[in-house]
Coordinates of C-alpha atoms and ligand atoms in Angstrom, one line a residue:
Chain J
M983 CA 0.1 -0.2 0.1
M984 CA 1.3 3.4 -0.7
R985 CA 1.8 5.7 2.3
D986 CA 2.2 9.2 3.0
V987 CA 5.3 10.2 4.7
A988 CA 7.0 12.8 6.3
I989 CA 10.9 12.8 6.6
G990 CA 13.1 15.7 8.0
F991 CA 16.8 15.9 8.2
E992 CA 19.6 16.6 10.6
V993 CA 22.5 18.1 8.3
H994 CA 25.9 18.2 10.5
A995 CA 28.5 20.0 8.2
Q996 CA 32.3 20.2 9.8
L997 CA 33.4 24.0 9.2
A998 CA 36.5 25.1 7.3
T999 CA 38.5 26.9 9.8
V1000 CA 42.0 26.5 10.6
T1001 CA 41.1 25.4 14.1
K1002 CA 38.8 23.7 16.5
I1003 CA 35.7 25.1 18.0
F1004 CA 37.0 25.4 21.3
C1005 CA 40.7 25.6 21.5
A1006 CA 43.5 26.6 19.0
C1007 CA 44.1 23.0 17.9
A1008 CA 44.6 22.4 13.9
N1009 CA 41.4 21.5 12.2
E1010 CA 42.5 19.0 9.7
S1011 CA 42.1 15.7 8.7
G1012 CA 44.6 12.6 8.3
G1013 CA 48.0 12.5 10.0
A1014 CA 48.9 10.7 12.8
P1015 CA 46.1 9.9 15.6
N1016 CA 46.0 12.1 18.6
S1017 CA 48.3 14.8 17.4
R1018 CA 46.2 17.3 17.1
V1019 CA 44.6 17.6 20.7
C1020 CA 45.2 19.5 23.7
P1021 CA 44.0 19.6 27.7
V1022 CA 40.7 21.6 26.2
C1023 CA 39.5 19.0 23.2
L1024 CA 40.7 16.0 25.6
G1025 CA 38.7 17.3 28.3
L1026 CA 41.6 17.2 31.0
P1027 CA 40.2 19.2 34.5
G1028 CA 40.8 22.9 34.5
A1029 CA 40.8 23.2 30.8
L1030 CA 38.4 25.8 29.6
P1031 CA 36.6 26.3 26.0
V1032 CA 37.0 29.6 24.2
L1033 CA 34.7 29.8 21.3
N1034 CA 36.1 30.2 17.7
R1035 CA 35.1 33.9 16.0
E1036 CA 35.4 31.9 12.8
A1037 CA 33.2 29.0 13.1
V1038 CA 30.4 31.5 14.2
E1039 CA 30.9 33.7 11.0
L1040 CA 30.8 30.1 8.8
G1041 CA 27.3 29.6 10.8
I1042 CA 25.9 33.4 10.0
R1043 CA 26.6 32.8 6.5
V1044 CA 24.6 29.6 6.6
A1045 CA 21.9 31.3 8.0
L1046 CA 21.8 34.2 6.3
A1047 CA 21.7 31.9 2.9
L1048 CA 18.9 29.8 3.9
E1049 CA 17.1 32.9 5.2
S1050 CA 17.0 32.2 8.9
D1051 CA 16.6 34.3 11.4
I1052 CA 19.7 34.9 13.4
T1053 CA 19.3 35.1 17.0
A1054 CA 20.4 38.2 18.7
R1055 CA 21.6 36.4 22.1
S1056 CA 22.1 32.5 22.1
S1057 CA 23.9 30.2 24.7
F1058 CA 25.8 27.0 24.9
A1059 CA 24.3 23.7 26.4
R1060 CA 25.7 20.5 27.6
K1061 CA 24.5 17.4 26.1
N1062 CA 25.5 14.3 28.3
Y1063 CA 26.3 11.1 27.4
F1064 CA 29.0 8.4 27.5
Y1065 CA 31.3 7.0 24.5
P1066 CA 34.6 6.6 24.7
D1067 CA 34.6 9.2 21.6
L1068 CA 33.7 11.8 24.0
P1069 CA 36.1 12.6 26.7
K1070 CA 34.3 14.9 28.5
G1071 CA 31.4 13.1 29.2
Y1072 CA 29.2 15.9 27.5
Q1073 CA 29.0 17.3 23.9
I1074 CA 29.1 21.1 24.0
T1075 CA 26.1 22.1 21.5
Q1076 CA 23.4 24.9 21.4
H1077 CA 20.0 24.0 22.8
R1078 CA 17.7 26.5 24.7
T1079 CA 18.4 29.0 22.3
T1080 CA 20.6 28.4 19.0
L1081 CA 22.3 30.4 16.4
A1082 CA 19.4 31.1 13.9
T1083 CA 15.9 29.8 13.5
G1084 CA 13.2 29.5 11.0
G1085 CA 14.4 29.8 6.8
H1086 CA 13.9 27.4 3.8
V1087 CA 15.7 25.2 1.2
D1088 CA 14.7 26.0 -2.3
V1089 CA 14.7 22.8 -3.8
D1090 CA 13.9 21.6 -7.4
V1091 CA 12.2 18.2 -7.5
Q1092 CA 12.3 17.0 -11.3
G1093 CA 11.0 20.8 -12.3
T1094 CA 8.7 21.3 -9.6
R1095 CA 9.9 24.2 -6.9
K1096 CA 9.5 23.0 -3.2
L1097 CA 10.2 24.7 0.0
V1098 CA 11.3 23.0 2.7
G1099 CA 11.5 24.5 6.1
I1100 CA 14.3 24.6 8.2
R1101 CA 13.6 24.8 12.2
D1102 CA 16.9 26.0 13.6
I1103 CA 20.5 25.9 13.1
H1104 CA 22.8 25.4 15.7
I1105 CA 27.0 25.0 16.3
E1106 CA 28.5 22.5 18.4
E1107 CA 31.6 20.3 18.7
D1108 CA 32.3 17.1 16.9
A1109 CA 33.5 14.0 18.5
G1110 CA 36.5 11.7 18.3
K1111 CA 36.9 8.5 16.1
T1112 CA 36.7 5.3 17.2
V1113 CA 37.8 2.3 15.6
H1114 CA 37.2 -1.6 16.4
A1115 CA 40.3 -3.5 16.8
P1116 CA 38.8 -7.1 17.0
F1117 CA 43.2 -8.2 17.2
S1118 CA 44.4 -5.8 19.6
K1119 CA 44.2 -7.2 23.4
N1120 CA 43.2 -5.0 26.2
A1121 CA 45.3 -4.5 29.1
R1122 CA 43.7 -7.5 30.8
G1123 CA 44.6 -9.6 27.9
S1124 CA 41.2 -10.2 26.9
G1125 CA 38.1 -9.1 25.2
S1126 CA 36.8 -7.0 22.3
V1127 CA 38.5 -3.5 22.2
G1128 CA 38.2 -0.2 20.8
L1129 CA 41.1 2.3 19.8
V1130 CA 40.1 5.9 20.1
D1131 CA 41.5 8.8 18.1
M1132 CA 40.5 12.0 19.5
N1133 CA 41.7 14.5 16.9
R1134 CA 38.1 15.0 15.8
C1135 CA 37.1 15.9 19.2
G1136 CA 36.3 19.7 19.2
V1137 CA 36.1 19.9 15.2
P1138 CA 33.2 22.6 14.5
L1139 CA 30.4 21.6 13.1
V1140 CA 27.0 23.3 12.2
E1141 CA 23.8 21.2 12.5
I1142 CA 21.0 22.5 10.4
V1143 CA 17.8 20.4 11.0
S1144 CA 14.8 20.7 8.7
E1145 CA 11.1 20.5 9.6
P1146 CA 9.2 17.0 8.5
D1147 CA 8.3 18.8 5.1
I1148 CA 9.7 15.9 2.6
S1149 CA 7.1 13.9 1.4
S1150 CA 9.1 11.7 -0.7
I1151 CA 12.7 9.9 -1.2
E1152 CA 13.0 11.9 -4.4
E1153 CA 12.3 15.1 -2.4
A1154 CA 14.6 14.2 0.3
D1155 CA 17.5 13.5 -2.4
A1156 CA 16.9 16.8 -4.1
Y1157 CA 16.9 19.0 -0.5
L1158 CA 20.2 17.0 0.5
R1159 CA 21.7 17.8 -2.9
K1160 CA 20.4 21.5 -2.9
L1161 CA 21.3 21.9 0.7
Y1162 CA 24.9 20.6 0.0
Q1163 CA 25.5 22.7 -3.0
I1164 CA 24.7 25.4 -0.9
L1165 CA 27.1 24.6 1.6
I1166 CA 30.1 24.0 -0.6
Y1167 CA 28.9 27.3 -2.7
L1168 CA 29.5 29.4 1.0
G1169 CA 32.7 27.9 1.2
V1170 CA 31.8 27.0 5.0
T1171 CA 32.6 23.5 4.4
A1172 CA 35.6 21.0 2.6
G1173 CA 32.3 19.2 1.9
E1174 CA 34.3 15.7 1.4
L1175 CA 31.7 13.5 1.7
H1176 CA 33.8 10.3 1.9
R1177 CA 35.8 12.0 5.0
G1178 CA 32.7 12.6 6.6
N1179 CA 32.6 16.2 6.2
V1180 CA 29.1 16.2 6.0
R1181 CA 26.6 13.8 7.5
F1182 CA 22.8 12.9 7.7
D1183 CA 20.6 11.7 10.2
T1184 CA 16.9 11.8 9.4
N1185 CA 13.4 10.9 11.1
V1186 CA 10.6 9.1 8.9
S1187 CA 6.9 9.2 9.9
I1188 CA 4.5 7.4 8.3
R1189 CA 0.7 9.5 7.8
N1190 CA -2.4 7.8 9.2
A1191 CA -4.1 7.2 6.0
V1192 CA -7.4 8.1 8.0
D1193 CA -7.3 11.1 10.2
G1194 CA -4.1 12.0 8.2
S1195 CA -2.1 12.8 11.7
L1196 CA 1.8 11.8 11.5
G1197 CA 3.0 8.8 13.4
T1198 CA 5.7 8.3 15.8
P1199 CA 8.9 9.4 14.0
C1200 CA 12.0 6.8 13.8
E1201 CA 15.3 8.0 13.5
I1202 CA 18.3 6.6 11.2
K1203 CA 21.9 7.9 11.8
N1204 CA 25.2 7.8 10.2
L1205 CA 24.5 8.8 6.4
N1206 CA 27.4 9.8 4.6
S1207 CA 26.2 10.3 1.2
F1208 CA 23.1 10.8 -0.9
K1209 CA 22.9 7.0 -2.0
S1210 CA 23.1 5.8 1.8
A1211 CA 20.3 8.2 2.4
G1212 CA 18.0 7.1 -0.2
R1213 CA 18.8 3.7 0.4
A1214 CA 18.0 4.3 4.5
L1215 CA 14.6 6.1 3.5
L1216 CA 13.5 3.1 1.5
F1217 CA 14.4 0.4 4.1
E1218 CA 12.7 2.6 6.7
I1219 CA 9.9 3.3 4.9
E1220 CA 9.1 -0.3 4.1
R1221 CA 9.9 -1.5 7.7
Q1222 CA 7.3 1.0 9.2
S1223 CA 4.8 -0.2 6.4
R1224 CA 5.0 -3.5 7.2
V1225 CA 4.5 -3.1 10.5
L1226 CA 1.5 -1.2 10.2
D1227 CA 0.1 -3.4 7.5
A1228 CA 0.0 -6.2 9.9
G1229 CA -1.7 -4.2 12.5
G1230 CA 1.1 -3.0 15.1
T1231 CA 2.6 0.3 16.0
I1232 CA 5.1 2.3 15.5
E1233 CA 7.8 2.6 18.8
H1234 CA 9.9 5.8 18.5
E1235 CA 13.5 4.1 17.5
T1236 CA 16.7 5.5 16.8
L1237 CA 18.4 3.2 14.3
L1238 CA 22.0 2.9 12.7
W1239 CA 22.4 2.5 9.2
D1240 CA 24.9 -0.1 8.3
D1241 CA 25.9 1.0 4.5
R1242 CA 27.8 -2.3 3.5
A1243 CA 24.4 -4.6 5.0
E1244 CA 22.5 -2.0 3.6
R1245 CA 20.1 -2.1 7.1
A1246 CA 19.7 -0.1 10.2
L1247 CA 19.7 -1.8 13.5
P1248 CA 18.4 -0.1 17.0
M1249 CA 20.8 1.7 18.5
R1250 CA 19.9 2.6 22.2
S1251 CA 18.0 1.0 24.3
K1252 CA 14.7 2.7 24.9
E1253 CA 14.8 3.9 28.4
E1254 CA 18.3 5.5 27.4
A1255 CA 16.9 7.3 24.2
S1256 CA 17.4 11.1 24.2
D1257 CA 18.2 11.4 27.7
Y1258 CA 20.7 13.8 27.6
R1259 CA 20.0 16.0 30.6
Y1260 CA 20.8 19.1 28.3
F1261 CA 21.9 22.2 30.6
P1262 CA 23.5 25.4 30.3
E1263 CA 27.2 25.5 29.3
P1264 CA 28.9 27.0 32.6
D1265 CA 32.0 27.9 31.1
L1266 CA 31.1 29.7 28.0
G1267 CA 28.7 33.2 28.1
D1268 CA 26.4 34.0 25.6
L1269 CA 26.6 34.5 21.9
V1270 CA 25.2 37.8 21.3
I1271 CA 25.1 38.7 17.4
G1272 CA 24.3 42.4 16.3
D1273 CA 23.1 43.6 12.9
D1274 CA 26.6 45.2 12.3
W1275 CA 28.6 41.7 12.7
I1276 CA 25.4 40.2 10.1
D1277 CA 26.1 42.8 7.4
F1278 CA 29.6 42.5 8.0
V1279 CA 29.5 38.7 7.4
R1280 CA 27.3 39.3 4.5
R1281 CA 29.6 41.8 2.8
F1282 CA 31.8 39.0 2.5
M1283 CA 30.4 35.9 1.7
P1284 CA 30.2 34.2 -1.4
E1285 CA 26.8 34.3 -3.6
P1286 CA 24.4 31.3 -2.4
P1287 CA 24.1 29.5 -6.1
D1288 CA 20.6 30.5 -6.8
E1289 CA 21.4 34.1 -7.0
H1290 CA 24.6 33.4 -8.7
A1291 CA 22.3 31.5 -11.6
L1292 CA 20.4 34.5 -11.6
R1293 CA 23.0 37.2 -11.8
F1294 CA 24.4 35.2 -14.7
R1295 CA 21.7 35.6 -16.7
N1296 CA 21.3 39.3 -15.4
W1297 CA 24.5 40.4 -16.3
Y1298 CA 25.7 38.3 -19.1
G1299 CA 22.6 37.2 -20.8
L1300 CA 23.2 33.6 -20.5
R1301 CA 20.3 31.1 -21.1
D1302 CA 19.0 29.7 -17.6
D1303 CA 20.3 25.9 -18.4
T1304 CA 23.9 27.2 -19.1
A1305 CA 23.6 29.5 -15.8
R1306 CA 22.7 26.2 -14.0
V1307 CA 25.3 24.3 -15.6
L1308 CA 27.9 26.4 -14.5
T1309 CA 26.9 27.3 -10.9
A1310 CA 26.5 23.5 -9.8
E1311 CA 29.9 24.1 -8.4
P1312 CA 31.8 27.2 -7.3
T1313 CA 34.8 26.4 -8.9
V1314 CA 33.3 25.9 -12.6
A1315 CA 31.5 29.7 -12.1
I1316 CA 34.3 31.3 -10.5
Y1317 CA 36.5 30.2 -13.3
F1318 CA 34.2 30.7 -16.3
E1319 CA 33.5 34.4 -14.8
D1320 CA 37.4 35.0 -14.6
T1321 CA 37.7 33.6 -18.1
L1322 CA 34.9 35.7 -19.3
A1323 CA 36.2 38.7 -18.0
N1324 CA 39.8 37.9 -19.5
L1325 CA 38.4 37.2 -22.9
L1326 CA 36.3 40.5 -23.0
R1327 CA 39.7 42.4 -22.2
V1328 CA 42.0 40.4 -24.7
L1329 CA 39.4 41.0 -27.4
G1330 CA 39.6 44.8 -26.6
L1331 CA 35.7 45.2 -25.2
A1332 CA 36.6 45.8 -21.9
P1333 CA 39.0 47.5 -19.9
D1334 CA 41.8 46.1 -18.3
S1335 CA 40.6 46.6 -14.9
I1336 CA 37.7 43.7 -15.4
V1337 CA 40.4 41.6 -14.1
N1338 CA 41.5 43.4 -11.5
P1339 CA 43.3 40.7 -9.2
A1340 CA 41.5 42.6 -6.2
S1341 CA 38.0 41.7 -6.8
R1342 CA 38.8 38.4 -8.1
L1343 CA 40.1 37.7 -5.0
L1344 CA 37.2 38.3 -2.9
A1345 CA 35.7 35.9 -5.9
I1346 CA 31.8 36.6 -5.5
S1347 CA 31.5 38.2 -2.4
V1348 CA 29.0 41.6 -2.7
E1349 CA 32.6 43.9 -2.6
A1350 CA 33.3 41.9 -5.9
R1351 CA 30.0 42.4 -7.6
E1352 CA 30.3 46.1 -6.9
K1353 CA 33.6 46.5 -8.2
M1354 CA 32.6 44.1 -11.2
S1355 CA 29.5 46.4 -12.1
V1356 CA 31.3 49.7 -12.3
V1357 CA 33.4 48.0 -14.4
F1358 CA 30.7 46.6 -16.5
S1359 CA 29.0 50.4 -16.8
E1360 CA 32.6 51.6 -18.3
M1361 CA 32.4 49.0 -21.3
E1362 CA 32.0 50.1 -24.1
G1363 CA 31.7 49.2 -28.2
I1364 CA 30.0 45.9 -27.0
S1365 CA 26.5 45.3 -28.6
P1366 CA 23.9 44.1 -26.5
E1367 CA 24.1 40.8 -28.2
R1368 CA 27.8 40.0 -28.4
L1369 CA 28.2 39.6 -24.3
P1370 CA 25.7 37.3 -24.3
E1371 CA 27.4 35.3 -27.4
L1372 CA 30.9 35.2 -25.9
A1373 CA 29.2 34.2 -22.3
E1374 CA 27.7 31.5 -24.2
V1375 CA 31.0 30.6 -25.9
T1376 CA 32.8 31.2 -23.0
A1377 CA 30.5 28.5 -20.8
N1378 CA 30.4 26.2 -23.6
W1379 CA 34.9 26.2 -23.9
V1380 CA 34.6 25.7 -19.7
T1381 CA 32.0 23.1 -19.3
V1382 CA 32.1 20.9 -22.5
M1383 CA 36.3 21.5 -23.8
V1384 CA 37.9 21.9 -20.9
G1385 CA 35.7 19.9 -18.8
A1386 CA 36.1 16.7 -21.3
W1387 CA 40.1 17.3 -20.6
V1388 CA 39.5 17.1 -17.1
N1389 CA 37.4 14.0 -17.2
E1390 CA 39.9 12.0 -19.7
N1391 CA 42.8 13.0 -17.4
G1392 CA 41.4 13.1 -14.0
V1393 CA 42.7 16.2 -13.1
D1394 CA 40.1 18.4 -11.0
L1395 CA 39.2 22.0 -12.4
K1396 CA 40.4 23.8 -9.4
T1397 CA 43.9 22.1 -9.9
L1398 CA 44.0 23.1 -13.9
A1399 CA 42.9 26.8 -13.0
L1400 CA 45.9 27.4 -10.3
S1401 CA 48.7 25.3 -12.7
C1402 CA 48.7 25.3 -16.1
L1403 CA 45.7 27.0 -17.5
P1404 CA 44.8 30.2 -15.6
A1405 CA 41.6 31.9 -16.9
A1406 CA 43.8 34.2 -18.6
R1407 CA 45.2 31.8 -20.5
L1408 CA 41.9 29.9 -21.7
A1409 CA 40.7 33.2 -22.8
E1410 CA 43.5 33.6 -25.1
V1411 CA 42.9 30.3 -26.5
I1412 CA 39.0 31.0 -27.0
A1413 CA 39.7 34.1 -28.6
A1414 CA 41.9 32.7 -31.2
R1415 CA 38.7 30.9 -32.3
V1416 CA 36.4 33.4 -31.7
R1417 CA 38.7 35.7 -34.1
G1418 CA 38.6 33.2 -36.6
T1419 CA 42.4 32.6 -36.6
V1420 CA 42.0 28.9 -35.9
N1421 CA 39.1 26.4 -36.6
E1422 CA 37.3 24.3 -34.5
P1423 CA 39.9 20.9 -34.9
A1424 CA 42.6 23.4 -34.4
A1425 CA 41.3 25.3 -31.7
K1426 CA 40.9 21.7 -29.7
R1427 CA 44.7 21.1 -30.4
L1428 CA 45.6 24.5 -29.2
L1429 CA 43.6 24.1 -25.8
V1430 CA 45.6 20.9 -25.3
A1431 CA 49.1 22.5 -26.5
A1432 CA 48.4 25.2 -24.2
I1433 CA 47.9 22.9 -21.2
D1434 CA 50.6 20.7 -22.2
S1435 CA 53.3 23.5 -22.4
S1436 CA 53.9 26.9 -21.2
E1437 CA 54.6 29.0 -24.4
P1438 CA 52.7 32.0 -25.4
V1439 CA 49.8 31.0 -27.0
D1440 CA 50.3 33.1 -29.9
E1441 CA 54.0 31.3 -30.2
L1442 CA 52.1 27.8 -29.8
L1443 CA 49.8 28.9 -32.9
E1444 CA 52.5 29.5 -35.1
R1445 CA 55.0 26.6 -34.0
L1446 CA 52.2 23.9 -34.4
D1447 CA 51.3 25.9 -37.7
L1448 CA 47.7 26.0 -36.5
T1449 CA 46.2 29.1 -38.1
Q1450 CA 43.5 28.7 -40.4
V1451 CA 43.8 29.4 -44.3
T1452 CA 41.2 31.7 -45.0
D1453 CA 42.6 32.9 -48.4
A1454 CA 39.8 32.6 -51.1
S1455 CA 42.4 31.9 -53.6
T1456 CA 43.9 29.3 -51.8
I1457 CA 41.3 27.3 -50.8
E1458 CA 39.8 27.5 -54.1
T1459 CA 43.3 25.2 -55.5
L1460 CA 42.8 23.2 -52.6
V1461 CA 39.2 22.3 -53.5
T1462 CA 39.6 22.1 -57.7
D1463 CA 42.9 19.6 -56.6
V1464 CA 40.1 17.2 -54.4
L1465 CA 37.4 17.5 -57.2
L1466 CA 39.9 16.4 -59.9
L1467 CA 41.3 13.3 -57.7
H1468 CA 37.7 12.2 -57.1
P1469 CA 35.8 12.1 -60.5
A1470 CA 33.5 9.3 -59.4
E1471 CA 32.1 10.9 -56.4
V1472 CA 31.6 14.1 -58.3
E1473 CA 29.6 12.4 -60.6
R1474 CA 27.2 11.0 -58.3
L1475 CA 27.1 14.3 -55.9
R1476 CA 26.1 16.0 -59.4
A1477 CA 23.4 13.3 -59.6
G1478 CA 21.8 13.8 -56.5
E1479 CA 24.0 12.2 -53.7
E1480 CA 24.3 15.1 -51.7
K1481 CA 25.8 13.3 -48.4
L1482 CA 29.1 13.7 -50.5
I1483 CA 29.5 16.9 -50.0
R1484 CA 30.6 16.0 -46.7
F1485 CA 32.8 13.5 -47.6
L1486 CA 34.4 16.2 -50.5
V1487 CA 34.8 18.8 -47.8
G1488 CA 36.4 16.4 -45.2
Q1489 CA 39.0 15.6 -48.2
V1490 CA 39.5 19.3 -48.9
M1491 CA 40.4 19.8 -44.7
K1492 CA 42.6 16.7 -45.2
H1493 CA 44.4 17.9 -48.0
S1494 CA 44.8 21.2 -46.4
G1495 CA 46.5 19.8 -42.9
G1496 CA 43.3 20.5 -41.3
K1497 CA 43.8 24.1 -41.8
A1498 CA 41.4 25.1 -43.7
D1499 CA 38.4 27.3 -42.7
P1500 CA 35.1 24.7 -43.1
V1501 CA 33.2 26.8 -43.9
L1502 CA 34.7 28.8 -46.5
V1503 CA 35.8 25.2 -48.1
G1504 CA 31.8 24.3 -48.2
E1505 CA 30.9 27.8 -49.7
T1506 CA 33.5 27.3 -52.5
L1507 CA 32.6 23.6 -53.3
A1508 CA 29.2 24.4 -53.6
K1509 CA 30.2 27.5 -56.2
L1510 CA 32.4 25.6 -58.0
L1511 CA 30.1 22.3 -58.5
G1512 CA 27.2 24.9 -59.4
I1513 CA 25.3 23.9 -56.5
E1514 CA 23.2 26.0 -54.0
Chain A
M666 CA 11.6 16.2 46.3
A667 CA 12.3 12.4 46.4
A668 CA 15.2 10.3 44.5
T669 CA 13.8 6.6 43.9
T670 CA 15.9 3.7 43.5
D671 CA 14.9 3.8 40.1
D672 CA 16.0 7.2 39.3
I673 CA 19.5 6.0 40.5
R674 CA 19.2 2.9 38.2
H675 CA 18.3 5.1 35.1
I676 CA 21.1 7.3 35.9
A677 CA 23.4 4.4 36.8
A678 CA 22.6 2.8 33.4
L679 CA 23.3 6.2 31.6
A680 CA 26.7 6.6 33.2
K681 CA 27.3 2.5 32.3
L682 CA 27.5 1.8 35.7
S683 CA 25.9 -1.1 37.7
F684 CA 25.5 -1.1 41.3
S685 CA 24.6 -3.8 43.9
D686 CA 20.7 -3.5 45.8
D687 CA 22.9 -2.3 49.2
E688 CA 24.8 0.1 47.1
L689 CA 21.6 1.2 45.0
E690 CA 20.1 1.6 48.7
R691 CA 22.8 3.8 49.7
L692 CA 22.9 6.2 46.5
T693 CA 19.6 6.7 46.6
N694 CA 19.6 7.5 50.4
E695 CA 22.4 9.8 49.8
M696 CA 20.6 11.9 46.6
D697 CA 17.6 12.3 48.4
A698 CA 19.5 13.9 50.9
I699 CA 21.3 16.3 48.5
L700 CA 17.9 17.0 46.6
N701 CA 16.4 17.8 49.6
Y702 CA 19.3 20.3 51.0
V703 CA 19.4 22.1 46.9
A704 CA 15.6 21.9 47.2
Q705 CA 15.4 24.9 49.8
L706 CA 16.1 27.5 46.9
S707 CA 12.4 26.4 45.7
G708 CA 11.4 28.6 48.5
A709 CA 13.1 31.8 47.7
K710 CA 10.7 34.5 46.3
L711 CA 11.7 34.7 42.4
D712 CA 8.7 36.7 40.9
G713 CA 10.2 39.0 38.0
V714 CA 14.0 37.6 38.3
D715 CA 15.6 36.3 35.0
P716 CA 16.9 32.8 35.5
A717 CA 21.0 33.4 35.6
F718 CA 23.1 30.7 34.5
A719 CA 26.4 31.4 35.4
L720 CA 28.2 34.5 37.9
L721 CA 30.6 36.9 36.2
R722 CA 30.4 35.4 32.8
R723 CA 31.2 37.6 29.8
D724 CA 29.3 37.7 26.7
N725 CA 31.3 37.3 23.3
V726 CA 34.5 36.0 24.0
F727 CA 36.3 34.6 21.3
R728 CA 39.5 33.2 20.0
E729 CA 40.8 34.5 16.5
D730 CA 41.0 31.3 14.4
R731 CA 44.9 30.6 14.7
V732 CA 46.6 27.7 15.3
G733 CA 48.4 27.5 19.0
E734 CA 50.0 24.6 20.8
M735 CA 49.3 20.9 20.5
L736 CA 50.1 18.1 23.0
K737 CA 52.6 15.4 21.3
P738 CA 50.9 12.1 21.1
D739 CA 52.8 10.8 24.1
D740 CA 51.8 13.4 26.2
A741 CA 48.2 13.0 25.0
L742 CA 48.3 10.0 26.4
S743 CA 50.7 9.7 29.0
N744 CA 47.7 9.5 31.5
A745 CA 45.2 6.6 29.4
P746 CA 45.2 4.0 31.3
D747 CA 45.9 1.5 28.4
R748 CA 47.3 2.3 24.8
D749 CA 48.0 1.0 21.4
E750 CA 50.4 2.5 19.3
D751 CA 48.9 6.6 19.2
F752 CA 45.5 5.5 20.2
F753 CA 44.0 5.4 23.4
R754 CA 42.9 1.6 24.1
V755 CA 39.3 1.2 25.9
P756 CA 37.2 -1.9 26.3
G757 CA 34.8 -2.9 23.6
F758 CA 32.0 -0.9 22.6
L759 CA 29.3 -0.5 19.7
P760 CA 30.6 1.1 16.6
E761 CA 29.1 4.2 16.1
G762 CA 31.3 6.3 13.5
Ligands
ZN90 ZN1 42.4 21.1 21.3

């Protein structure tokens, strides 16, 4: 039986600060166990936590992007539980008052827009990591033991709690992906799912078919990928449905997802569940956030993806689909915008200040946008049609041509942009094509050559002899030669076998060493054969 | 205010401790005495007074986001009852990430 479900998520993202949330230990991943610890994050007696300002500001970014209400005065609390990865015996989190409340994520579910409500956003500390060690003997020489690494203890987390507004697995997937995209865009997390930088807990309840009320929700923890979230939801919806179909009732349970076994198992016994005995953290003062601070964060924070796509349409006249492809990842969007700015400069359509490094450094903040719009107002000699055309061409180069190279060579775009193919260099390659100096196949060869060597692009053009042949008489000679070499094909073409025109264009291109302008070749062929 | 044996059993379970019946009874009495002592506070007149969670506590005390001194693994592990190379070694537990 099809049942209505209500799904909510708690998304935890490790914040990309330099240090931990309450101490000066480095916030990194990898490295030797217990090498990034201090008395504070080890919970040694007498050590006191001090809040990291940057963690708060990254949290404010998330709140602003999700249009949440930032709480003027929030506080910290202790969540008490005993586990080997939590040396203090409690986690410092926010409970009674949180960093922000309300807000929403604007989700696109296969073309239909849906707003998923946000209940609250809070900041807290991560716990350590536990490893099972079946072969390690404990001090008494028997029994199973665990190994604990405290490096992750105290890594800052932002937790985003949604309302149970999600009503299908597809919506859940779209919500998680959109929220993830926003977090990556804001630069608040490294976002590497396989490293556990972003983790999901979900709660699922089934709506009563008769009176429409929501059933008891069950929680599933430990979801580390979009795929495992989808599988866990399917598992849990089916499990609850079976219980209800058999006339049973759902008991509140917290389940732990096992990705390998593809099933969820109950985690804590019922009497212990959610008895965390929260109380106010006596070692930390309140967090007071005024409008000035919020404005400061807003001014220097990256543009969220939806606003970014909208600006690309408004500023550059890009089509909606192109703008969305470019803004799927900030790396691509920034690289595109940088390349386009450089292309406009190389073509002499914009002043040099369009690539002002100071404005680029701020990437896509309000600051940078204001500087860029000044430059735009100073751009002369560019027609309203020309900018969208160049923008689409640049988008195509970045996503298709460079994208293909990146996929084939297994290099990520950021690395490429920071090493062999900075935006200014890619812009020169594109300019060679836009000016008609090279034809399409030669442009692709030029791109690869520009990545492989450090020679200036104009020298590469010359050394590789890639310059397109556009001289009418040279092309006429080439075409005449080819027609003489293929009398049979010419005869069949004249008899109506039109597809042979492509064959002949190909032969002329080959004859020219790939350098002829293919459009001109087509035109010349048609003219000499007297066909339209 | 009265602490029951069930309360103590519950708190002990949360702390992963187990007690004999004699111990449970003694702890229940002691806890009851403590709670009764603290319960005197509920006699205070507090109309119009906001709850205070701490005295002399300052708001907005921050650290700048710069790496400071960290312990060497040997120092971090020096008080550990048991270790395995640079890990703390603890009795077996359920996996939880
Ligand atoms: Zn520390």
